[in-house]
Short mmCIF file of C-alpha atoms and ligand atoms in Angstrom, two decimals:
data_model
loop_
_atom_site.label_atom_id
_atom_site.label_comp_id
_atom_site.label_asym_id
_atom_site.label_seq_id
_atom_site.Cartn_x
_atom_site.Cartn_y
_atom_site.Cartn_z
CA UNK A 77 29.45 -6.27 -21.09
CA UNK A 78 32.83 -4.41 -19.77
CA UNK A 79 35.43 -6.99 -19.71
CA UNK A 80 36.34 -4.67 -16.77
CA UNK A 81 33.63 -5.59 -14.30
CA UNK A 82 32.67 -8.64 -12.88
CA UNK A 83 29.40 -9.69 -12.99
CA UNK A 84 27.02 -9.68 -10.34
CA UNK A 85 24.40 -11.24 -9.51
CA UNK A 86 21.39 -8.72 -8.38
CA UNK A 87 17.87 -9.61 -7.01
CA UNK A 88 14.53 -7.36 -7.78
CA UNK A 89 13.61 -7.31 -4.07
CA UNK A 90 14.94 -10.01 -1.85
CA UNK A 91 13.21 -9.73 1.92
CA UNK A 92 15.80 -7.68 4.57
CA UNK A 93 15.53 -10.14 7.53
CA UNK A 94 18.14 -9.41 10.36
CA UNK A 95 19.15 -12.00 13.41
CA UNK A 96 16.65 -9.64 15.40
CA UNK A 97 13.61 -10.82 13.44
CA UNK A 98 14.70 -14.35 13.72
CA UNK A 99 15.45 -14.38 17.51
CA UNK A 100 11.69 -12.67 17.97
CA UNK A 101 10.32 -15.49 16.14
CA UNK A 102 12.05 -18.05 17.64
CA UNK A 103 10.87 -16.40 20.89
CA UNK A 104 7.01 -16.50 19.76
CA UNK A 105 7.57 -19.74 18.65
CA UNK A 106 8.37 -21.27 21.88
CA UNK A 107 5.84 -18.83 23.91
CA UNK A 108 2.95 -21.20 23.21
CA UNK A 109 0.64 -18.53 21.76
CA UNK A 110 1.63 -18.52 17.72
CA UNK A 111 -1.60 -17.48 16.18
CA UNK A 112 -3.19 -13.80 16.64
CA UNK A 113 -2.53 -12.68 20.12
CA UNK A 114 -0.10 -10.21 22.19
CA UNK A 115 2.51 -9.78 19.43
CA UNK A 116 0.04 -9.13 16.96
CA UNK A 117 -1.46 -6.19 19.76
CA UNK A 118 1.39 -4.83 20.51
CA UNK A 119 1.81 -4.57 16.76
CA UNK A 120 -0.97 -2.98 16.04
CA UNK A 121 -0.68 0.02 18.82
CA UNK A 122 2.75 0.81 17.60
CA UNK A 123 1.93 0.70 14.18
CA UNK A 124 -0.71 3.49 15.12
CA UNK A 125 2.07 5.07 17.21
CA UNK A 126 4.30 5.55 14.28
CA UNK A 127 1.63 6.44 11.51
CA UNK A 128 0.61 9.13 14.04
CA UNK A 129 4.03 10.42 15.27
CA UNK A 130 6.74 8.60 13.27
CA UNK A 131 8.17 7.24 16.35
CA UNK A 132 9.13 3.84 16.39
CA UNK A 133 10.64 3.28 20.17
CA UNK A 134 7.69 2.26 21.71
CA UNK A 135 7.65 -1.09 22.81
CA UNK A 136 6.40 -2.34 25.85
CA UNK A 137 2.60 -3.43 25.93
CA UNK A 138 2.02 -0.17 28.75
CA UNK A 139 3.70 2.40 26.51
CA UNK A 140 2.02 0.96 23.35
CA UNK A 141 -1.37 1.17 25.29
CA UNK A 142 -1.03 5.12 25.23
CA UNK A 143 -1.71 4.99 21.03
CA UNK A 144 -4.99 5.28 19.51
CA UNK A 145 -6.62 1.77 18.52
CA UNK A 146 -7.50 2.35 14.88
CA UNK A 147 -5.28 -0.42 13.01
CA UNK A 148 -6.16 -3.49 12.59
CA UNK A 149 -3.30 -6.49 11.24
CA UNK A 150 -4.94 -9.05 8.62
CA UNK A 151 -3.08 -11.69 6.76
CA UNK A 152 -2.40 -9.07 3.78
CA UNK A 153 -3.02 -5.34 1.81
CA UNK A 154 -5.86 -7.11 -0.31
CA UNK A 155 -7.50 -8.13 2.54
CA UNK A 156 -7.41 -5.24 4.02
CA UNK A 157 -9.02 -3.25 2.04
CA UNK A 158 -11.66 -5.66 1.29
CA UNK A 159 -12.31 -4.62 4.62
CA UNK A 160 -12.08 -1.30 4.82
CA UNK A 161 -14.52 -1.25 2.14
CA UNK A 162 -16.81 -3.68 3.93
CA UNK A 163 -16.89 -1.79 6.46
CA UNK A 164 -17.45 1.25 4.89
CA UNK A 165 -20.32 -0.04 3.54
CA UNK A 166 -19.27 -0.89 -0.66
CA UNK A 167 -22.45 -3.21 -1.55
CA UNK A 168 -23.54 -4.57 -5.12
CA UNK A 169 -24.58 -1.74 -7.13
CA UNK A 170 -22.27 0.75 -6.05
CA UNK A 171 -19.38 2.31 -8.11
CA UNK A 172 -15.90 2.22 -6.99
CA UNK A 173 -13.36 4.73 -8.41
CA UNK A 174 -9.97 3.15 -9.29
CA UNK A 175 -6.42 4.56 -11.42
CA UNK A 176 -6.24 2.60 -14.21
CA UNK A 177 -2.84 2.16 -13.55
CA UNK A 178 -1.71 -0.45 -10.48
CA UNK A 179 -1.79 -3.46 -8.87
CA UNK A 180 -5.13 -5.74 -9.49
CA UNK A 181 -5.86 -5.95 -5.37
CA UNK A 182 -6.44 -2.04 -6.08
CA UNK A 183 -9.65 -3.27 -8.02
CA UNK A 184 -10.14 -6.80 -7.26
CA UNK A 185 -10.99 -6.31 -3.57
CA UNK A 186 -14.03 -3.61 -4.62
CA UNK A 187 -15.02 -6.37 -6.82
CA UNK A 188 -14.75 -8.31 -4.10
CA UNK A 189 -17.45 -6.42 -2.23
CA UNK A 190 -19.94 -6.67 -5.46
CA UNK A 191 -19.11 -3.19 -6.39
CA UNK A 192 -18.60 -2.09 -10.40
CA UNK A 193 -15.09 -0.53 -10.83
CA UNK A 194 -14.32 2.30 -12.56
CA UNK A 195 -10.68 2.97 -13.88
CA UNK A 196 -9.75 6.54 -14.55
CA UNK A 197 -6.94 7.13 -16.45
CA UNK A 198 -3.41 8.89 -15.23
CA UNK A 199 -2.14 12.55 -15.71
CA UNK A 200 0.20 12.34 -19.31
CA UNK A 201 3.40 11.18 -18.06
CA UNK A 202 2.52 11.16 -14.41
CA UNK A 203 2.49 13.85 -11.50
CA UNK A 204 4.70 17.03 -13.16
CA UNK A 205 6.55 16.77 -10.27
CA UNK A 206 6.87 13.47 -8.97
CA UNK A 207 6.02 11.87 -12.21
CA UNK A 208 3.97 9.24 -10.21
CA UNK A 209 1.69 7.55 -12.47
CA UNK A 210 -1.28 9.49 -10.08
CA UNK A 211 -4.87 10.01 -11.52
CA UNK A 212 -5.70 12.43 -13.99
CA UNK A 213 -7.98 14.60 -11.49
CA UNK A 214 -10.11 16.47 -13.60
CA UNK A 215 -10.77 12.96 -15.52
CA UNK A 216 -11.70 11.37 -11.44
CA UNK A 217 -14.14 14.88 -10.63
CA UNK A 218 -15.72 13.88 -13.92
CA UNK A 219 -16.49 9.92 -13.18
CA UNK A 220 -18.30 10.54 -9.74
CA UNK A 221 -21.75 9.74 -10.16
CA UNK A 222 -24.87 9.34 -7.62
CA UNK A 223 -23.66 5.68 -7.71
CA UNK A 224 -19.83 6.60 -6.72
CA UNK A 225 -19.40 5.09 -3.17
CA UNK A 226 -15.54 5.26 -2.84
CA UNK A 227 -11.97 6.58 -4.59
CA UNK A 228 -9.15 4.28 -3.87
CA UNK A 229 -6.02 6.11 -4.43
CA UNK A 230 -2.88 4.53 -4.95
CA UNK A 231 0.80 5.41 -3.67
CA UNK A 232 2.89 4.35 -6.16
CA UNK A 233 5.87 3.53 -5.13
CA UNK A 234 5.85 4.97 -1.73
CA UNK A 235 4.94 8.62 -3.37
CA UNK A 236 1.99 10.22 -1.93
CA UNK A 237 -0.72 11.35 -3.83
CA UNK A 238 -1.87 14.57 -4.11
CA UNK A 239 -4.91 14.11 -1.13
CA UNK A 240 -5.78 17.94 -0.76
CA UNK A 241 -6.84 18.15 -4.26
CA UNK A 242 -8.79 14.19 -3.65
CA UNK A 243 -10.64 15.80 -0.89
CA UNK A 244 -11.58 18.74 -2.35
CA UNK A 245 -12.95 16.83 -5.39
CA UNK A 246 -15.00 14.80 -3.06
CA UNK A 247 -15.95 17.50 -1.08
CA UNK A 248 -17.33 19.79 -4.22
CA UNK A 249 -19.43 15.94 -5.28
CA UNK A 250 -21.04 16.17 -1.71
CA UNK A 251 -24.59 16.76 -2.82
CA UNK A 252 -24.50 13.64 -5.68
CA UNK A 253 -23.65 11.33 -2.34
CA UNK A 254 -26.59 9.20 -0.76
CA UNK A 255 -25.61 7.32 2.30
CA UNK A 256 -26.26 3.60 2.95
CA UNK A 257 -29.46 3.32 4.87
CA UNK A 258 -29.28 1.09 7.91
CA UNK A 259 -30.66 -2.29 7.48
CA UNK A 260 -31.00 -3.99 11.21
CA UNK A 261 -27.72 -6.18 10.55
CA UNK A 262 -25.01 -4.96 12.78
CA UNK A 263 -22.36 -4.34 9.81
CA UNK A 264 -25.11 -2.69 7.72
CA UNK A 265 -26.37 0.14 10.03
CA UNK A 266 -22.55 0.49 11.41
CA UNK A 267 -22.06 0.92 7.83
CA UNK A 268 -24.81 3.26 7.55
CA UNK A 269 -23.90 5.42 10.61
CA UNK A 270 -20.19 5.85 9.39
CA UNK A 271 -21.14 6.83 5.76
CA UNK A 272 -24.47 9.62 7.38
CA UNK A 273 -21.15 10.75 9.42
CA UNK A 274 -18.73 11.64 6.56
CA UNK A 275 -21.44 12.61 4.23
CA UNK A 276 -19.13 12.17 1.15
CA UNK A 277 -17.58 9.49 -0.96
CA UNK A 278 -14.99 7.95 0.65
CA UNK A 279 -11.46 8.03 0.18
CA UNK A 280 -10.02 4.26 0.46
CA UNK A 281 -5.82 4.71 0.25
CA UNK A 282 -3.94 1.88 -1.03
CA UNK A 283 -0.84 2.90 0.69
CA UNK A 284 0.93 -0.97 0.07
CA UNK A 285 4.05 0.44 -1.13
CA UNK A 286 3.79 3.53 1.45
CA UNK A 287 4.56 2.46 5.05
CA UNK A 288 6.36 6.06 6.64
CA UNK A 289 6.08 8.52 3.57
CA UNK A 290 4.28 11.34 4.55
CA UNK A 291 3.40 14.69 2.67
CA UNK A 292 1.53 18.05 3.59
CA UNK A 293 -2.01 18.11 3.96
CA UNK A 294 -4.07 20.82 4.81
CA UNK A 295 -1.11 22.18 5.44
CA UNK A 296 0.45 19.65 8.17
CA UNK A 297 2.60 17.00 7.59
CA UNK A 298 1.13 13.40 7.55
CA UNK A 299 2.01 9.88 7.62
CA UNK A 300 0.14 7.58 5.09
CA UNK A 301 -2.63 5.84 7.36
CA UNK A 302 -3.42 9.53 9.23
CA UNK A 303 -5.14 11.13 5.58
CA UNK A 304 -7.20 9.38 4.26
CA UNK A 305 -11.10 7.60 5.84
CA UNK A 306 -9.66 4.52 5.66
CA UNK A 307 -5.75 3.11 4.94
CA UNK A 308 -4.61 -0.11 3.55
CA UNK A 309 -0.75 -1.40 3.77
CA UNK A 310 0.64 -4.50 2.79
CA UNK A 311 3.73 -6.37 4.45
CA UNK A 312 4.11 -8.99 1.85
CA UNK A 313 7.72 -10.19 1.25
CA UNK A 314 8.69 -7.54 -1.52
CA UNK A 315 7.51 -4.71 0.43
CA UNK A 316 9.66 -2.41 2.59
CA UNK A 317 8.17 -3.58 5.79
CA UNK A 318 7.53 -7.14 6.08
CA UNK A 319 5.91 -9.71 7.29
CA UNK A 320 6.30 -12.75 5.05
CA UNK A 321 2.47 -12.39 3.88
CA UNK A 322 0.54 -9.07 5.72
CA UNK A 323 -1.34 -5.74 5.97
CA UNK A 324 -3.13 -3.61 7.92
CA UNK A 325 -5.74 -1.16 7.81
CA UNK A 326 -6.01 2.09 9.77
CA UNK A 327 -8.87 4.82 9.67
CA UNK A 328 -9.35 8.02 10.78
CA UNK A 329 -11.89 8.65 13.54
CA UNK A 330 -15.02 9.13 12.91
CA UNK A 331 -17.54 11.98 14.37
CA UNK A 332 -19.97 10.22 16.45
CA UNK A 333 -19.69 6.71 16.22
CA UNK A 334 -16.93 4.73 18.66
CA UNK A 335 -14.23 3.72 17.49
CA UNK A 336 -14.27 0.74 19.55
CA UNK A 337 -16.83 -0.30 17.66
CA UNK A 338 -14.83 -0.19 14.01
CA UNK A 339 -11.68 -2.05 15.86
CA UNK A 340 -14.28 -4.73 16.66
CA UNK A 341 -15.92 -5.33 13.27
CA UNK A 342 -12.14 -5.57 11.82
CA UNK A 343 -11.75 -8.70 14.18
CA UNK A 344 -15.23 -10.00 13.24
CA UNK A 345 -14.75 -9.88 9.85
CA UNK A 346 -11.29 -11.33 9.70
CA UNK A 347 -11.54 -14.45 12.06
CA UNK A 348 -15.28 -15.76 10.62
CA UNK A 349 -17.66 -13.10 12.45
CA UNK A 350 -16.79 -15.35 15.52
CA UNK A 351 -17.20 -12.67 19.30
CA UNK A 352 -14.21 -14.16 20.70
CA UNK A 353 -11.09 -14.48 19.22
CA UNK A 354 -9.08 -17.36 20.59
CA UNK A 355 -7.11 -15.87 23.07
CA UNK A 356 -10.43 -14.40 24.76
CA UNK A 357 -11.58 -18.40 24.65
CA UNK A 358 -8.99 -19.16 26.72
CA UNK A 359 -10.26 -17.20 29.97
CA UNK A 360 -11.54 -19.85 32.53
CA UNK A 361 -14.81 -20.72 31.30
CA UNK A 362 -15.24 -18.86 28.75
CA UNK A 363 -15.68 -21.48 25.87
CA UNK A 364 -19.28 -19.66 24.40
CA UNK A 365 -19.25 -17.75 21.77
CA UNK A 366 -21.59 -16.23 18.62
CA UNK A 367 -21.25 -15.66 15.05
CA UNK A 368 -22.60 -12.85 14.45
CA UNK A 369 -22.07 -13.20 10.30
CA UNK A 370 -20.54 -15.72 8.33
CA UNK A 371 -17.38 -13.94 7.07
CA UNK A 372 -13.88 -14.16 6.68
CA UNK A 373 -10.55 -15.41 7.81
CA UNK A 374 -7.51 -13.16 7.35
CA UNK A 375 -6.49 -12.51 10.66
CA UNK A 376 -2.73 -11.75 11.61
CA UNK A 377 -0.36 -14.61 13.20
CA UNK A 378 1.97 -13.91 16.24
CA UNK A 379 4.42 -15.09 14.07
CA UNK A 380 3.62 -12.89 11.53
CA UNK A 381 3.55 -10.27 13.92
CA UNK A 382 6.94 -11.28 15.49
CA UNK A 383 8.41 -10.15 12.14
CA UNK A 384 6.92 -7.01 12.55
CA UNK A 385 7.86 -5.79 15.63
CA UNK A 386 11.53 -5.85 14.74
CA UNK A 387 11.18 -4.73 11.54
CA UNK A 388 9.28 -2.00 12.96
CA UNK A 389 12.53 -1.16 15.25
CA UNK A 390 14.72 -1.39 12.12
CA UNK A 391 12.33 0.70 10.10
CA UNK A 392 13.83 4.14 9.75
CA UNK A 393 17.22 3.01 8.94
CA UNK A 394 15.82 0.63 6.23
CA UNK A 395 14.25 4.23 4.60
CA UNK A 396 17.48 5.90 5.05
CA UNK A 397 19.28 3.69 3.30
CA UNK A 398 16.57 3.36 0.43
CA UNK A 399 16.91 7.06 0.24
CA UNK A 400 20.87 6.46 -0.56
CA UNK A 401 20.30 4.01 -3.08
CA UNK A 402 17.77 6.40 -5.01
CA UNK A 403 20.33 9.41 -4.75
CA UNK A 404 22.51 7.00 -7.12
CA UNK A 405 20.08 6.34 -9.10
CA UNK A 406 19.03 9.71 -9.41
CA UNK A 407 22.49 10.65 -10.91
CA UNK A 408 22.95 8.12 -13.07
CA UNK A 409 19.37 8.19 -14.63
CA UNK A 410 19.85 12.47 -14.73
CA UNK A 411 23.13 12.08 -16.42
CA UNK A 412 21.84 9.32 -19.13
CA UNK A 413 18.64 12.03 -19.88
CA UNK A 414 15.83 8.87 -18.51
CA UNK A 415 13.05 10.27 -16.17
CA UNK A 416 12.82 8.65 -12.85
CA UNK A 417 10.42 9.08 -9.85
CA UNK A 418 11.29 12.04 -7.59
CA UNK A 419 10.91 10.30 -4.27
CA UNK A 420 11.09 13.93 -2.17
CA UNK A 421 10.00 17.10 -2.50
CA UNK A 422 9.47 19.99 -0.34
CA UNK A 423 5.99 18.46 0.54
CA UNK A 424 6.73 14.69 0.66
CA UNK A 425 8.91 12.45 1.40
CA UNK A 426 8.00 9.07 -0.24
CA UNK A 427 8.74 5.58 1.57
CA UNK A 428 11.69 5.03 -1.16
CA UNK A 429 9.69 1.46 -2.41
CA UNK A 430 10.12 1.59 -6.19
CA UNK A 431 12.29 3.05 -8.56
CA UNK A 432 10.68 3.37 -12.16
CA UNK A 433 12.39 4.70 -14.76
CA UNK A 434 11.14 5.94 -18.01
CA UNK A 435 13.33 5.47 -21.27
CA UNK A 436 12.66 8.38 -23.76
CA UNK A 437 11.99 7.47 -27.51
CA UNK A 438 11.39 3.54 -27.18
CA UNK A 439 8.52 1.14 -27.42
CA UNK A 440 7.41 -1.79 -25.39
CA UNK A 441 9.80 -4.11 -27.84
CA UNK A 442 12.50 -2.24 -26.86
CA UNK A 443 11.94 -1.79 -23.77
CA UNK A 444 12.06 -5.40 -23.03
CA UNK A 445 15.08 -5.80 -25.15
CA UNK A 446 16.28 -3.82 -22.40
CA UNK A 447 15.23 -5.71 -18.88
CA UNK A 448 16.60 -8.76 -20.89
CA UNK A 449 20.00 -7.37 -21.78
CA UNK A 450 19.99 -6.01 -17.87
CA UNK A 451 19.07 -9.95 -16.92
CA UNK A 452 21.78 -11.46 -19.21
CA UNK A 453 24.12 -8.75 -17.15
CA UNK A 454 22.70 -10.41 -14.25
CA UNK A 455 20.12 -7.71 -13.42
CA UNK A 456 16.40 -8.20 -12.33
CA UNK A 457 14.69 -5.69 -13.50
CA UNK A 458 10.67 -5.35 -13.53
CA UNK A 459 7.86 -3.24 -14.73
CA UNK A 460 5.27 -1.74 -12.62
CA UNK A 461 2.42 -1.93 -13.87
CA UNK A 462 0.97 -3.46 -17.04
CA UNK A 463 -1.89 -1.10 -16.81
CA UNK A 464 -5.37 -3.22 -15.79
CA UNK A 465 -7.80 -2.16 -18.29
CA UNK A 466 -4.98 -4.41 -20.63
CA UNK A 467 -5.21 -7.88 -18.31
CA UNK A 468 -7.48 -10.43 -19.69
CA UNK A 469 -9.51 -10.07 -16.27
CA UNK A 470 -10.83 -6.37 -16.75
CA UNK A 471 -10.97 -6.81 -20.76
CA UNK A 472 -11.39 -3.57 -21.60
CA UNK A 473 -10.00 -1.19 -24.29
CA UNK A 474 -6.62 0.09 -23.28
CA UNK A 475 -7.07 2.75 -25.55
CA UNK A 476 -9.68 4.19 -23.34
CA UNK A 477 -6.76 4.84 -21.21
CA UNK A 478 -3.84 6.32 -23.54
CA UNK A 479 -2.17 7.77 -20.86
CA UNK A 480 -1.53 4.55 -18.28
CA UNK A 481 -0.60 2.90 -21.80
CA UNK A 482 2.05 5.56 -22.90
CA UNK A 483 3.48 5.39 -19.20
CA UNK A 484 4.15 1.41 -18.88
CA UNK A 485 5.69 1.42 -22.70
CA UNK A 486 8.98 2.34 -21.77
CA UNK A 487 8.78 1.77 -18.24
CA UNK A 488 11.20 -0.38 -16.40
CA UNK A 489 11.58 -0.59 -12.62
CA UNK A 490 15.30 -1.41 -10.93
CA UNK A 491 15.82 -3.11 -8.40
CA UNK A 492 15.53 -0.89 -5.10
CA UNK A 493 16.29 -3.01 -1.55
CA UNK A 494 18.50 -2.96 1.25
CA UNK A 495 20.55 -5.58 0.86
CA UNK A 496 22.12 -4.22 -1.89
CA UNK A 497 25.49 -2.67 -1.49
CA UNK A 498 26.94 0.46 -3.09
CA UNK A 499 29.18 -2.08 -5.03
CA UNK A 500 25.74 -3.31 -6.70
CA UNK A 501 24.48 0.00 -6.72
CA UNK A 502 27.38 1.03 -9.12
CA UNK A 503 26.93 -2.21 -10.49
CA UNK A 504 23.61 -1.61 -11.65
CA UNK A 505 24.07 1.63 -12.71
CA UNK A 506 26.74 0.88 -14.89
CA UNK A 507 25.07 -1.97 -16.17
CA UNK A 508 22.52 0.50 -17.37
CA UNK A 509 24.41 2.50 -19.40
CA UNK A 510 26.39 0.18 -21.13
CA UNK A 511 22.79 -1.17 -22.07
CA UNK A 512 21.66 1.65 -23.15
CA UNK A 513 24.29 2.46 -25.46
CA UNK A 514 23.84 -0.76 -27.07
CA UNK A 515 19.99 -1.29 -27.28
CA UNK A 516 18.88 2.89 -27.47
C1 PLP B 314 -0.58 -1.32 -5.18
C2 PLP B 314 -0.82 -2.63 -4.48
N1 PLP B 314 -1.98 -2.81 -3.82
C3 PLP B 314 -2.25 -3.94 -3.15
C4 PLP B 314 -1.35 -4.99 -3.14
C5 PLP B 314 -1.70 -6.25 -2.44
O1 PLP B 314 -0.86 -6.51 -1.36
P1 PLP B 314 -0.93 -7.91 -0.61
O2 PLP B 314 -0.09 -8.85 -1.40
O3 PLP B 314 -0.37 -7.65 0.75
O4 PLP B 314 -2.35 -8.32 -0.56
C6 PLP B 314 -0.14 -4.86 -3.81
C7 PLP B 314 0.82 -5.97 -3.81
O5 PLP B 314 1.87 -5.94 -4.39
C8 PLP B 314 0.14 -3.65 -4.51
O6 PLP B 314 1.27 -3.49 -5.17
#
């Protein structure tokens, strides 16, 4: 290292948590309501505010009222959309369409269900544009059978996948699609009616990294959580947004059954298919209540939800400033000839919430040479993903999926938060180069 700069010390993604946060915490800590209640409400609506508007000044339980009730805050992104595929209807039997390359919640939670994944491989070297690690499209057309229940796309990153060309694909599949036939239990034929509805397979985002990026579709501009059926995000302590552990899921309506009706079966299923959630149990003599299935627990806490709410107001400024840090990046990485996400384009802005790089010519061996040499420099650095068809729980033949393998070989991710300082940011940077002279 430079004898010239000190060295710093630099964290891979260290949770942005502001006196604001704190104060709302210690308020919902002393309100006497801490588990799933008002905060967690009030969450919810303005979370559906700013997926459907961007606006993130709405905060008073009358104003928040005024937004659409179609999210629903669990205890995390996995759980979320375990549900959203419950709900849709993903039984044993069925086939589930994921990328081969992300996170294993992606796949786990349509295992989950009982359904059989299916991993398509990546476009060669990612979206031309974005360079996303995004599904090779003609390879996902091809893998929809008569069994195919549901895509889940991923956002990698924050970067939005290309939906219009998703939707077509599942539009064109329409007549291999047979919907779930209604079988007297009251998640089964809700199931049923929503998937007679859409007619299609369904498209299940896994928008965990994409809180606020939005992109033209069908030739409007979008937030993630207003494209596709049904949206997962996570606020887990890495992410963007955060709530220590968190997610929500959103959906879009659906012709001709009530939406009331979906918002309900989220609470079911998260807090044990009990019909009153504890708040309602506190009404004057209103202790009785039904199960109406025996299912799950991954509800939202107030203090969870406390988080939120301020994070919420803090939101845009935390994007802006990601959006600064990747400009540096950008130049550094264009100057030293590596290939790095493009974050924004004329159709998309992405929610800024990884920064892979690609290092041209190298190997996996080198290219941990090189996140060590960045750690002995005092950078964490990180690789997103090992691709899934290569972890001992899927087992299969990564050579099934060249293209997800050729993309993680020389991938390494740098650390992208706000708490880091243009100092670091030139830090890093320069730490970069110096080991890439030595280890290239
Ligand atoms: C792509 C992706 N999907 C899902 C998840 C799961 O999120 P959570 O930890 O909130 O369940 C993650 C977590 O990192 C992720 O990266």
């Amino acid at each position: 290292m430079s004898d010239a700069i000190a060295k710093r010390k630099i964290s891979f993604s260290p949770p942005d948590i502001s006196e604001l946060e704190i104060a709302e915490v210690t308020e919902a800590l002393r309100s006497g309501w801490i588990t799933t209640g008002p905060r967690t409400k009030l969450l919810e609506r303005r979370l559906a505010a700013y997926i459907e508007t961007g606006r993130t000044d709405v905060d008073t339980e009358a104003d928040a009222a005024r937004w659409s009730n179609r999210v629903a805050c669990l205890n995390s992104a996995t759980a979320s959309e375990e549900l959203n595929l419950r709900i849709w209807g993903i039984r044993e039997g069925d086939e589930v369409i994921v990328p081969a390359y992300t996170y294993t919640a992606t796949a786990s939670a349509a295992i989950h269900c009982g359904a059989t994944i299916k991993f398509v491989d990546i476009q060669k070297d990612g979206d031309p544009i974005t360079h996303m690690p995004e599904m090779d499209y003609a390879a996902l057309e091809a893998a929809i059978t008569e069994k195919t229940k549901a895509i889940v796309t991923v956002d990698l990153g924050g970067i939005v996948c290309d939906y219009d060309r998703v939707f077509e694909i599942v539009n064109a599949r329409r007549s291999l699609f047979m919907p779930l036939k209604p079988d007297g239990s009251p998640l089964g034929d809700l199931s049923s009616r929503i998937q007679k509805a859409v007619g299609r397979v369904a498209v299940i985002a896994d928008c965990a990294h994409s809180l606020g990026a939005s992109r033209v579709f069908r030739g409007e501009r979008k937030y993630c959580g207003a494209i596709a059926d049904f949206t997962s995000f996570s606020f887990h302590a890495v992410k963007n947004f955060t709530t220590a552990e968190g997610g929500a899921s959103t959906w879009l309506p659906i012709p001709g059954v009530d939406n009331s009706e979906i918002y309900k079966m989220f609470q079911l299923l998260s807090l044990h298919g009990q019909n009153k959630d504890a708040l309602a149990k506190t009404k004057l003599g209103a202790w009785e209540y039904d199960i109406i299935g025996p299912w799950y627990k991954c509800n939202m806490t107030d203090i969870m939800a406390a988080i939120g709410l301020r994070q919420l107001d803090r939101y845009p400024g935390l994007l802006k400033r990601r959006t600064e840090i990747i400009s540096a990046y950008n130049k550094t990485c264009d100057a030293l000839g590596i290939s790095h996400l493009v974050h924004h384009t004329e159709t998309m802005d992405s929610s800024n919430h990884l920064y892979l790089i690609r290092i041209p010519g190298i190997g996996e061996q080198q290219r941990n040479l090189i996140i060590e040499k960045m750690a002995e420099r005092g950078v964490a650095t990180n690789v997103h993903y090992k691709p899934l068809p290569m972890m001992t729980a899927y087992g299969m033949d990564s050579s099934d999926y060249p293209n997800a393998y050729d993309y993680y070989r020389n991938l390494v991710t740098l650390p992208l938060h706000t708490l880091l300082s243009d100092e670091d940011v030139e830090y890093v940077c320069a730490m970069l180069k110096g080991v890439m002279k030595e280890a290239v």
